[in-house]
Amino acid sequence: MPTDPKALLAKYQPKAAKPISLDQQLCALRFSPDGKTLAAGSFEGSVRLWDASANPIAESPALKGHNGWVQRVAFHPDGKRLISADSWGQVMCWPFTEKDAKPVWSVPNAHDSWVYSLAISKDGKVLATGGRDKTIRITNPIDGKKLNVFNVGEHVLTLAFHPDGKSLVSGDLKGQIKQWDLATGKVVREMDAKEMFLRDRIQDVGGVRCFEFSPDGKSLFAGGSLPKSGGFVQGISLILSFDWATGKGTQLYKGATENEGYVYDMAWHSGGFLIGITSGQPGQGKLFFQQPGDAVPFYTQAIPNPHSLAMHPEGKRIVLAATNANSSGNGRALGKNKEYPGNFSPLHVFDLPA
Amino acid sequence: MLRSNLCTPADHHLSRRQWFGTAAGAAFTVAAPSFAQTVKKKHKQVLFVWLDGGMSQLESWDPKPNTQFGGPFRTIQTSVPGIHVSELCPKSAKVMHHLALVRSLCTQDNSHSAGVERIQRGDPKNRGVTYPFFGGAVSKLLGNGDSGLPPYIWIKPMSGGFIPKDGGFLGPKYGALALGDGKPPENLLRPATMSVAEDLERNDLRNLVDKRYAERRSKENIEATKYVFDMAAQLQKRRDLFEAPFAPKDQERYGTHDLGRHMLLARRMLEAGVTFVKVNSYGWDTHGDNFNGQGSLVPQFDQAFAAMIEDLHERGMLDNVLVIAMSEFGRTPRINGHIGRDHWPEAWSLVTAGTGIQKGVVVGKTNDKGTFVASEEHDIGHMFHTWFKALGIDPKATEYDNEGQPLPIAHDGCKAVKELLL
């Protein structure tokens, strides 16, 4: 039985801390398993690190060696290693707790192009990465050696392991979800999220952007949007919930307007609800808490263009990598010192009652 | 009931009747002594690829990898040592030895509404007249050659029609015949239900009506009507341009998407002798999700464009055809919150090739971050001077004659970019 939304809100009303300003834009954000480290992939080829046990969180030296965008970061379950993947196809493994950490291993051409997605199995034995090259690379996370390659046939935007550790699911640009048998490398079944894709003129728009499993493995949540146009990329944000037993999908969350864009990231909270973020047109976007079965979220908060969401392993805190205000505009608009200003990703920190 | 003066998509469909009527109804201006005679022997032609909305220079011709605004993509080497382009352009990279890149464009307008016309009209000084689009200007200056086909054909998605505004003050005769989705104008061909004899009888009736019509109209209007009718008649004789199938291999090379199909038809139009062929692609205004957007769009352009360059080269047509691919502006280096790039006329790029143009060169450069031009800036007026010269037209010596008013054919404060010219 769903919990009364008012009771949920009373119990989990988040408290916002002062946003932490940064000098770069970020792609990805994740907490380490012990909750003491926060890692972010940046637009400028580095992995930024923070001591998340400090208050406020304190930045540590960045991990350098990537190129382009560090699109995804994920901590190994052993809590000792961090895996990162970039837009030039490189995947790296870092002993992130060490001072002046050097990569444990690095595969420069793990993919032929942009690595969009990354997931590590719960037992820590399998690393999966997916990319613009339309493949999934199965890797041994201990040494970086290739174990297998699955041909998906489309850009692999997101990946997730089922909690049972036996299956991997991929979400692609065309809205197709595939369940892969890790042992055989074959597609076990497909699930349909094609409403998340649009061919507008000659532009491919949308795709399945993020996954989250319920802890019991009975539900797979897929985030994206109902795209309405290319160019500006307008779309109504959307989460589909798939019954793992039957593969049947139902709508869990649907945004209100075409300006909300993609559901870029999600996390399941032990209180029985999903926490999600929507990309939004410039200056827009939001954080929301959605209980399965409810018509609307029990909590929403406007946040300018959040791109990633990290939840503390104990569920006490969430951190969003968002965007500064006034991030868009045509033509020459110079800063106070006549320099051409870039944008950056402030970190929005919310504490949740235990 | 008042009728709205706003047009609807249906208004842009071209019927044979509309085609004649439009050209006859608008003002017609006699231009200067025909320059076409001078260059007729060489029959220069133009392929003008318009990527409407704004191609990102950083994801195509002027990448800045591993910099603040560089985005996620890598660069690749081209067939010309030292020239690199975005990894989204692998096929163009292989034909770079035929191409010239201009990385120093700095233009005046960051809005689509004004920018499209401003760029395609060459942004001349204000002389109190509306200048023709480049296609109209070239049609006027080069004429329609020996093909007998309309000199200015515009292949575009969606609806077609006769677009008189492209002729500017030169008059509707120099407007564009737009082929919506590459299809011939509606009602162009004689209906199957009408016999040849009936068609001839109908033409006799039309001639009679035209004669009466001409008695009460200016000579220019009548000339325009006759001109457009003659073009229609010629087009009717060339059904093969629309009906002959393309080789499957060519369809594969150009792509089965709209831009690929339209470029392939453009090749056929150029082979048939059309003076100016414009190919339009819409949807390049990637304010949101730019890197997936340009990542989707640019490779499709790259495929069709490189195939066209290969084919023009193999047919020896690059010696006579001027090729241009561009937008109304580039896209901001700054990446906005929706992971998009906005409009940026300050520092952007285009590609050009073919007759009169240097091969395998880059002109101009931007600074390390790609934010501003770090060499001499070039406005669209400079490019018009350059392209006219490439076509064998001296832009300093050639003028339009607007009913006695001499007008320069390109911005008289600009000049040709010498590094681009053979």
PDB file of C-alpha atoms in Angstrom, chain A residues 253 286-289 297-302:
ATOM      1  CA  TYR A 253       5.850   9.746 -13.800  1.00  0.00           C
ATOM      2  CA  LYS A 286      13.528  20.223 -11.116  1.00  0.00           C
ATOM      3  CA  LEU A 287      14.077  17.706  -8.362  1.00  0.00           C
ATOM      4  CA  PHE A 288      11.125  15.486  -7.498  1.00  0.00           C
ATOM      5  CA  PHE A 289      10.188  12.651  -5.164  1.00  0.00           C
ATOM      6  CA  PRO A 297       5.281  13.643  -6.921  1.00  0.00           C
ATOM      7  CA  PHE A 298       4.864  14.398  -3.232  1.00  0.00           C
ATOM      8  CA  TYR A 299       7.762  16.838  -3.419  1.00  0.00           C
ATOM      9  CA  THR A 300       9.148  19.034  -6.185  1.00  0.00           C
ATOM     10  CA  GLN A 301      11.790  21.715  -6.149  1.00  0.00           C
ATOM     11  CA  ALA A 302      12.859  23.907  -9.065  1.00  0.00           C
TER      12      ALA A 302
END
